[in-house]
Amino acid sequence: MDHDSTQAQVAALARQIRVELVSRSMLHQDLADAIPVSHSAMSHYMTALRPIPMPTFIRIAEVLGVKPSELLGRAAELPPERAAGTGAALP
């Protein structure tokens, strides 16, 4: 798997987690507190600046009440993110 593909998957997972948070009226700070990880680390995960470590990803899924495989599957089904300024923003 090449770097661009991996980065696209990391970004899609971060977007799906944001979708899940919005549907639960949660902020990424709420998720950070529940994991627990620093707010800075969670911000990096949510903006795909850093990949989410596996133990943290599993804990995120638990806090959101979904199976890790469901979260990955939903992320894979997201449409590609549009470039800035080209349309409606995704969460």
CSV table of N, CA, C and O in Angstrom, one decimal:
chain,number,residue,atom,x,y,z
A,1,MET,N,0.8,-1.2,0.0
A,1,MET,CA,0.0,0.0,0.0
A,1,MET,C,0.9,1.2,0.0
A,1,MET,O,1.8,1.3,0.8
A,2,ASP,N,0.6,2.2,-0.9
A,2,ASP,CA,1.5,3.4,-0.9
A,2,ASP,C,1.1,4.4,0.1
A,2,ASP,O,0.0,4.3,0.7
A,3,HIS,N,1.9,5.4,0.3
A,3,HIS,CA,1.7,6.4,1.3
A,3,HIS,C,0.4,7.2,1.1
A,3,HIS,O,-0.3,7.5,2.0
A,4,ASP,N,0.1,7.6,-0.2
A,4,ASP,CA,-1.1,8.4,-0.5
A,4,ASP,C,-2.3,7.6,-0.1
A,4,ASP,O,-3.3,8.1,0.4
A,5,SER,N,-2.3,6.3,-0.4
A,5,SER,CA,-3.5,5.4,-0.1
A,5,SER,C,-3.7,5.3,1.4
A,5,SER,O,-4.8,5.4,1.9
A,6,THR,N,-2.6,5.1,2.1
A,6,THR,CA,-2.6,5.0,3.5
A,6,THR,C,-3.1,6.3,4.1
A,6,THR,O,-4.0,6.3,5.0
A,7,GLN,N,-2.6,7.4,3.7
A,7,GLN,CA,-3.0,8.7,4.2
A,7,GLN,C,-4.5,9.0,3.9
A,7,GLN,O,-5.3,9.5,4.7
A,8,ALA,N,-5.0,8.5,2.7
A,8,ALA,CA,-6.4,8.7,2.4
A,8,ALA,C,-7.3,7.8,3.3
A,8,ALA,O,-8.4,8.3,3.8
A,9,GLN,N,-6.8,6.6,3.7
A,9,GLN,CA,-7.6,5.8,4.6
A,9,GLN,C,-7.6,6.4,6.0
A,9,GLN,O,-8.6,6.4,6.7
A,10,VAL,N,-6.5,7.0,6.5
A,10,VAL,CA,-6.4,7.6,7.8
A,10,VAL,C,-7.4,8.8,7.8
A,10,VAL,O,-8.1,9.0,8.7
A,11,ALA,N,-7.4,9.6,6.7
A,11,ALA,CA,-8.3,10.7,6.6
A,11,ALA,C,-9.7,10.3,6.6
A,11,ALA,O,-10.6,10.9,7.3
A,12,ALA,N,-10.1,9.2,5.9
A,12,ALA,CA,-11.4,8.8,5.8
A,12,ALA,C,-11.9,8.3,7.2
A,12,ALA,O,-13.0,8.5,7.6
A,13,LEU,N,-11.0,7.6,7.9
A,13,LEU,CA,-11.3,7.1,9.3
A,13,LEU,C,-11.6,8.3,10.2
A,13,LEU,O,-12.6,8.4,11.0
A,14,ALA,N,-10.7,9.3,10.1
A,14,ALA,CA,-10.9,10.5,10.9
A,14,ALA,C,-12.3,11.2,10.6
A,14,ALA,O,-13.0,11.6,11.5
A,15,ARG,N,-12.6,11.3,9.3
A,15,ARG,CA,-13.9,11.9,8.9
A,15,ARG,C,-15.1,11.1,9.5
A,15,ARG,O,-16.0,11.6,10.0
A,16,GLN,N,-15.0,9.8,9.4
A,16,GLN,CA,-16.0,8.9,9.9
A,16,GLN,C,-16.2,9.1,11.4
A,16,GLN,O,-17.3,9.1,11.9
A,17,ILE,N,-15.1,9.2,12.1
A,17,ILE,CA,-15.2,9.4,13.6
A,17,ILE,C,-15.9,10.7,13.8
A,17,ILE,O,-16.7,10.8,14.7
A,18,ARG,N,-15.6,11.8,13.1
A,18,ARG,CA,-16.3,13.1,13.2
A,18,ARG,C,-17.7,12.9,13.0
A,18,ARG,O,-18.6,13.5,13.7
A,19,VAL,N,-18.1,12.1,11.9
A,19,VAL,CA,-19.5,11.9,11.6
A,19,VAL,C,-20.2,11.2,12.8
A,19,VAL,O,-21.3,11.6,13.3
A,20,GLU,N,-19.6,10.2,13.4
A,20,GLU,CA,-20.1,9.5,14.6
A,20,GLU,C,-20.3,10.5,15.8
A,20,GLU,O,-21.2,10.4,16.5
A,21,LEU,N,-19.3,11.4,16.0
A,21,LEU,CA,-19.3,12.3,17.1
A,21,LEU,C,-20.5,13.3,16.9
A,21,LEU,O,-21.3,13.5,17.8
A,22,VAL,N,-20.7,13.8,15.7
A,22,VAL,CA,-21.8,14.7,15.4
A,22,VAL,C,-23.1,14.0,15.6
A,22,VAL,O,-24.0,14.6,16.2
A,23,SER,N,-23.3,12.8,15.2
A,23,SER,CA,-24.5,12.1,15.4
A,23,SER,C,-24.8,11.8,16.9
A,23,SER,O,-26.0,11.6,17.2
A,24,ARG,N,-23.8,11.9,17.7
A,24,ARG,CA,-24.0,11.7,19.2
A,24,ARG,C,-23.9,13.0,19.9
A,24,ARG,O,-23.9,13.0,21.2
A,25,SER,N,-23.9,14.2,19.2
A,25,SER,CA,-23.7,15.5,19.8
A,25,SER,C,-22.5,15.5,20.8
A,25,SER,O,-22.6,16.1,21.9
A,26,MET,N,-21.4,14.9,20.3
A,26,MET,CA,-20.2,14.9,21.1
A,26,MET,C,-19.2,15.8,20.4
A,26,MET,O,-19.2,15.9,19.2
A,27,LEU,N,-18.3,16.3,21.2
A,27,LEU,CA,-17.1,17.1,20.6
A,27,LEU,C,-15.9,16.1,20.7
A,27,LEU,O,-15.9,15.2,21.5
A,28,HIS,N,-14.9,16.4,19.9
A,28,HIS,CA,-13.7,15.6,20.0
A,28,HIS,C,-13.0,15.7,21.3
A,28,HIS,O,-12.4,14.8,21.8
A,29,GLN,N,-13.2,16.8,22.0
A,29,GLN,CA,-12.7,16.9,23.4
A,29,GLN,C,-13.4,15.9,24.3
A,29,GLN,O,-12.8,15.4,25.2
A,30,ASP,N,-14.7,15.7,24.1
A,30,ASP,CA,-15.5,14.7,24.9
A,30,ASP,C,-14.9,13.3,24.7
A,30,ASP,O,-14.7,12.6,25.6
A,31,LEU,N,-14.6,13.0,23.4
A,31,LEU,CA,-14.0,11.7,23.1
A,31,LEU,C,-12.6,11.6,23.7
A,31,LEU,O,-12.3,10.6,24.3
A,32,ALA,N,-11.8,12.7,23.7
A,32,ALA,CA,-10.5,12.7,24.3
A,32,ALA,C,-10.5,12.4,25.7
A,32,ALA,O,-9.8,11.6,26.3
A,33,ASP,N,-11.5,13.0,26.4
A,33,ASP,CA,-11.7,12.8,27.9
A,33,ASP,C,-12.1,11.4,28.2
A,33,ASP,O,-11.6,10.8,29.2
A,34,ALA,N,-12.9,10.8,27.3
A,34,ALA,CA,-13.4,9.4,27.5
A,34,ALA,C,-12.4,8.3,27.3
A,34,ALA,O,-12.4,7.2,27.8
A,35,ILE,N,-11.4,8.6,26.4
A,35,ILE,CA,-10.4,7.6,26.0
A,35,ILE,C,-9.5,7.1,27.1
A,35,ILE,O,-9.4,5.9,27.3
A,36,PRO,N,-8.8,7.8,27.8
A,36,PRO,CA,-8.4,9.3,27.7
A,36,PRO,C,-7.1,9.4,27.0
A,36,PRO,O,-6.1,8.7,27.1
A,37,VAL,N,-7.1,10.5,26.2
A,37,VAL,CA,-5.9,11.0,25.5
A,37,VAL,C,-5.9,12.5,25.6
A,37,VAL,O,-6.9,13.1,25.9
A,38,SER,N,-4.8,13.1,25.3
A,38,SER,CA,-4.7,14.6,25.4
A,38,SER,C,-5.6,15.2,24.3
A,38,SER,O,-5.8,14.6,23.3
A,39,HIS,N,-6.1,16.4,24.5
A,39,HIS,CA,-6.9,17.0,23.5
A,39,HIS,C,-6.1,17.3,22.3
A,39,HIS,O,-6.6,17.2,21.2
A,40,SER,N,-4.8,17.6,22.5
A,40,SER,CA,-3.9,17.8,21.3
A,40,SER,C,-3.8,16.5,20.5
A,40,SER,O,-3.8,16.6,19.2
A,41,ALA,N,-3.6,15.4,21.1
A,41,ALA,CA,-3.5,14.1,20.4
A,41,ALA,C,-4.8,13.9,19.6
A,41,ALA,O,-4.7,13.5,18.4
A,42,MET,N,-5.9,14.0,20.3
A,42,MET,CA,-7.2,13.8,19.6
A,42,MET,C,-7.4,14.7,18.4
A,42,MET,O,-7.9,14.3,17.4
A,43,SER,N,-7.0,16.0,18.6
A,43,SER,CA,-7.0,16.9,17.5
A,43,SER,C,-6.2,16.4,16.3
A,43,SER,O,-6.7,16.5,15.1
A,44,HIS,N,-5.0,15.9,16.6
A,44,HIS,CA,-4.2,15.4,15.5
A,44,HIS,C,-4.8,14.2,14.8
A,44,HIS,O,-4.7,14.0,13.6
A,45,TYR,N,-5.5,13.3,15.6
A,45,TYR,CA,-6.2,12.2,15.0
A,45,TYR,C,-7.3,12.6,14.2
A,45,TYR,O,-7.6,12.1,13.1
A,46,MET,N,-8.1,13.6,14.6
A,46,MET,CA,-9.3,14.0,13.9
A,46,MET,C,-9.0,14.8,12.7
A,46,MET,O,-9.9,14.9,11.8
A,47,THR,N,-7.8,15.4,12.6
A,47,THR,CA,-7.4,16.1,11.3
A,47,THR,C,-6.5,15.2,10.5
A,47,THR,O,-5.9,15.7,9.5
A,48,ALA,N,-6.3,14.0,10.9
A,48,ALA,CA,-5.5,13.0,10.1
A,48,ALA,C,-4.0,13.4,10.1
A,48,ALA,O,-3.3,13.0,9.2
A,49,LEU,N,-3.6,14.2,11.0
A,49,LEU,CA,-2.1,14.6,11.1
A,49,LEU,C,-1.3,13.4,11.7
A,49,LEU,O,-0.1,13.3,11.4
A,50,ARG,N,-2.0,12.6,12.5
A,50,ARG,CA,-1.3,11.4,13.0
A,50,ARG,C,-2.3,10.2,12.9
A,50,ARG,O,-3.5,10.4,13.1
A,51,PRO,N,-1.8,9.1,12.5
A,51,PRO,CA,-2.6,7.9,12.5
A,51,PRO,C,-3.0,7.5,13.9
A,51,PRO,O,-2.3,7.8,14.9
A,52,ILE,N,-4.2,6.9,14.1
A,52,ILE,CA,-4.7,6.5,15.4
A,52,ILE,C,-4.0,5.2,15.8
A,52,ILE,O,-4.2,4.2,15.1
A,53,PRO,N,-3.3,5.1,16.9
A,53,PRO,CA,-2.8,3.8,17.4
A,53,PRO,C,-3.9,2.8,17.6
A,53,PRO,O,-5.0,3.2,18.0
A,54,MET,N,-3.7,1.6,17.3
A,54,MET,CA,-4.7,0.5,17.4
A,54,MET,C,-5.4,0.5,18.8
A,54,MET,O,-6.6,0.5,18.8
A,55,PRO,N,-4.7,0.5,19.9
A,55,PRO,CA,-5.4,0.5,21.2
A,55,PRO,C,-6.4,1.7,21.3
A,55,PRO,O,-7.5,1.6,21.9
A,56,THR,N,-5.9,2.9,20.8
A,56,THR,CA,-6.8,4.1,20.9
A,56,THR,C,-8.0,3.9,20.0
A,56,THR,O,-9.1,4.3,20.3
A,57,PHE,N,-7.7,3.4,18.8
A,57,PHE,CA,-8.8,3.2,17.8
A,57,PHE,C,-9.9,2.2,18.4
A,57,PHE,O,-11.1,2.5,18.3
A,58,ILE,N,-9.5,1.2,19.1
A,58,ILE,CA,-10.4,0.2,19.7
A,58,ILE,C,-11.2,0.9,20.8
A,58,ILE,O,-12.4,0.8,20.9
A,59,ARG,N,-10.5,1.7,21.6
A,59,ARG,CA,-11.2,2.5,22.7
A,59,ARG,C,-12.2,3.5,22.1
A,59,ARG,O,-13.3,3.7,22.6
A,60,ILE,N,-11.8,4.2,21.0
A,60,ILE,CA,-12.7,5.1,20.3
A,60,ILE,C,-14.0,4.4,19.9
A,60,ILE,O,-15.1,4.9,20.2
A,61,ALA,N,-13.8,3.2,19.3
A,61,ALA,CA,-15.0,2.5,18.9
A,61,ALA,C,-15.9,2.1,20.1
A,61,ALA,O,-17.1,2.2,20.0
A,62,GLU,N,-15.2,1.7,21.2
A,62,GLU,CA,-16.0,1.3,22.4
A,62,GLU,C,-16.8,2.5,22.9
A,62,GLU,O,-18.0,2.4,23.2
A,63,VAL,N,-16.1,3.7,23.0
A,63,VAL,CA,-16.8,4.9,23.5
A,63,VAL,C,-18.0,5.3,22.5
A,63,VAL,O,-19.0,5.7,23.0
A,64,LEU,N,-17.8,5.1,21.2
A,64,LEU,CA,-18.9,5.4,20.3
A,64,LEU,C,-19.9,4.3,20.2
A,64,LEU,O,-21.0,4.5,19.6
A,65,GLY,N,-19.7,3.2,20.8
A,65,GLY,CA,-20.7,2.1,20.8
A,65,GLY,C,-20.8,1.4,19.5
A,65,GLY,O,-21.9,0.8,19.2
A,66,VAL,N,-19.7,1.3,18.8
A,66,VAL,CA,-19.7,0.5,17.5
A,66,VAL,C,-18.5,-0.4,17.5
A,66,VAL,O,-17.5,-0.2,18.3
A,67,LYS,N,-18.6,-1.5,16.7
A,67,LYS,CA,-17.5,-2.4,16.6
A,67,LYS,C,-16.4,-1.7,15.7
A,67,LYS,O,-16.7,-1.0,14.8
A,68,PRO,N,-15.1,-2.0,16.0
A,68,PRO,CA,-14.1,-1.4,15.2
A,68,PRO,C,-14.3,-1.7,13.7
A,68,PRO,O,-14.1,-0.8,12.9
A,69,SER,N,-14.7,-2.9,13.4
A,69,SER,CA,-14.9,-3.2,12.0
A,69,SER,C,-16.0,-2.4,11.3
A,69,SER,O,-15.9,-2.1,10.2
A,70,GLU,N,-17.0,-2.1,12.1
A,70,GLU,CA,-18.1,-1.2,11.6
A,70,GLU,C,-17.6,0.2,11.3
A,70,GLU,O,-18.0,0.8,10.3
A,71,LEU,N,-16.8,0.7,12.2
A,71,LEU,CA,-16.2,2.0,12.0
A,71,LEU,C,-15.3,2.1,10.7
A,71,LEU,O,-15.5,3.0,9.9
A,72,LEU,N,-14.5,1.0,10.6
A,72,LEU,CA,-13.7,1.0,9.4
A,72,LEU,C,-14.5,0.8,8.1
A,72,LEU,O,-14.3,1.5,7.1
A,73,GLY,N,-15.6,0.0,8.2
A,73,GLY,CA,-16.5,-0.2,7.0
A,73,GLY,C,-17.2,1.1,6.6
A,73,GLY,O,-17.3,1.4,5.5
A,74,ARG,N,-17.7,1.8,7.6
A,74,ARG,CA,-18.3,3.1,7.3
A,74,ARG,C,-17.4,4.1,6.7
A,74,ARG,O,-17.7,4.8,5.8
A,75,ALA,N,-16.1,4.1,7.2
A,75,ALA,CA,-15.1,5.0,6.7
A,75,ALA,C,-14.8,4.7,5.2
A,75,ALA,O,-14.7,5.6,4.4
A,76,ALA,N,-14.8,3.4,4.9
A,76,ALA,CA,-14.5,3.0,3.5
A,76,ALA,C,-15.7,3.4,2.6
A,76,ALA,O,-15.4,3.5,1.4
A,77,GLU,N,-16.9,3.5,3.1
A,77,GLU,CA,-18.0,3.9,2.3
A,77,GLU,C,-18.2,5.4,2.1
A,77,GLU,O,-19.0,5.8,1.2
A,78,LEU,N,-17.4,6.2,2.8
A,78,LEU,CA,-17.5,7.6,2.6
A,78,LEU,C,-17.1,8.0,1.2
A,78,LEU,O,-16.1,7.5,0.7
A,79,PRO,N,-17.8,9.0,0.6
A,79,PRO,CA,-17.3,9.5,-0.7
A,79,PRO,C,-16.0,10.2,-0.5
A,79,PRO,O,-15.7,10.7,0.6
A,80,PRO,N,-15.1,10.3,-1.5
A,80,PRO,CA,-13.9,11.0,-1.4
A,80,PRO,C,-14.1,12.5,-0.9
A,80,PRO,O,-15.1,13.1,-1.4
A,81,GLU,N,-13.2,13.0,-0.1
A,81,GLU,CA,-13.3,14.3,0.4
A,81,GLU,C,-13.0,15.3,-0.8
A,81,GLU,O,-12.1,15.1,-1.5
A,82,ARG,N,-13.8,16.3,-0.9
A,82,ARG,CA,-13.6,17.3,-1.9
A,82,ARG,C,-12.5,18.3,-1.5
A,82,ARG,O,-12.3,18.5,-0.3
A,83,ALA,N,-11.8,18.8,-2.5
A,83,ALA,CA,-10.8,19.8,-2.2
A,83,ALA,C,-11.5,21.1,-1.6
A,83,ALA,O,-12.6,21.4,-1.9
A,84,ALA,N,-10.7,21.8,-0.8
A,84,ALA,CA,-11.3,23.0,-0.2
A,84,ALA,C,-11.9,24.0,-1.2
A,84,ALA,O,-11.3,24.2,-2.3
A,85,GLY,N,-13.1,24.5,-0.9
A,85,GLY,CA,-13.7,25.4,-1.8
A,85,GLY,C,-14.4,24.8,-3.0
A,85,GLY,O,-14.9,25.6,-3.9
A,86,THR,N,-14.6,23.5,-3.1
A,86,THR,CA,-15.2,22.9,-4.2
A,86,THR,C,-16.6,22.4,-4.0
A,86,THR,O,-17.2,21.8,-4.8
A,87,GLY,N,-17.1,22.6,-2.8
A,87,GLY,CA,-18.4,22.1,-2.5
A,87,GLY,C,-18.7,22.1,-1.0
A,87,GLY,O,-17.9,22.6,-0.2
A,88,ALA,N,-19.7,21.4,-0.6
A,88,ALA,CA,-20.1,21.3,0.8
A,88,ALA,C,-19.0,20.6,1.6
A,88,ALA,O,-18.4,19.6,1.1
A,89,ALA,N,-18.8,21.1,2.7
A,89,ALA,CA,-17.8,20.5,3.6
A,89,ALA,C,-18.3,19.3,4.3
A,89,ALA,O,-19.5,19.3,4.7
A,90,LEU,N,-17.5,18.3,4.4
A,90,LEU,CA,-17.9,17.1,5.1
A,90,LEU,C,-17.5,17.3,6.6
A,90,LEU,O,-16.5,18.1,6.8
A,91,PRO,N,-18.1,16.7,7.5
A,91,PRO,CA,-17.7,16.8,8.9
A,91,PRO,C,-16.3,16.5,9.2
A,91,PRO,O,-15.7,15.7,8.6
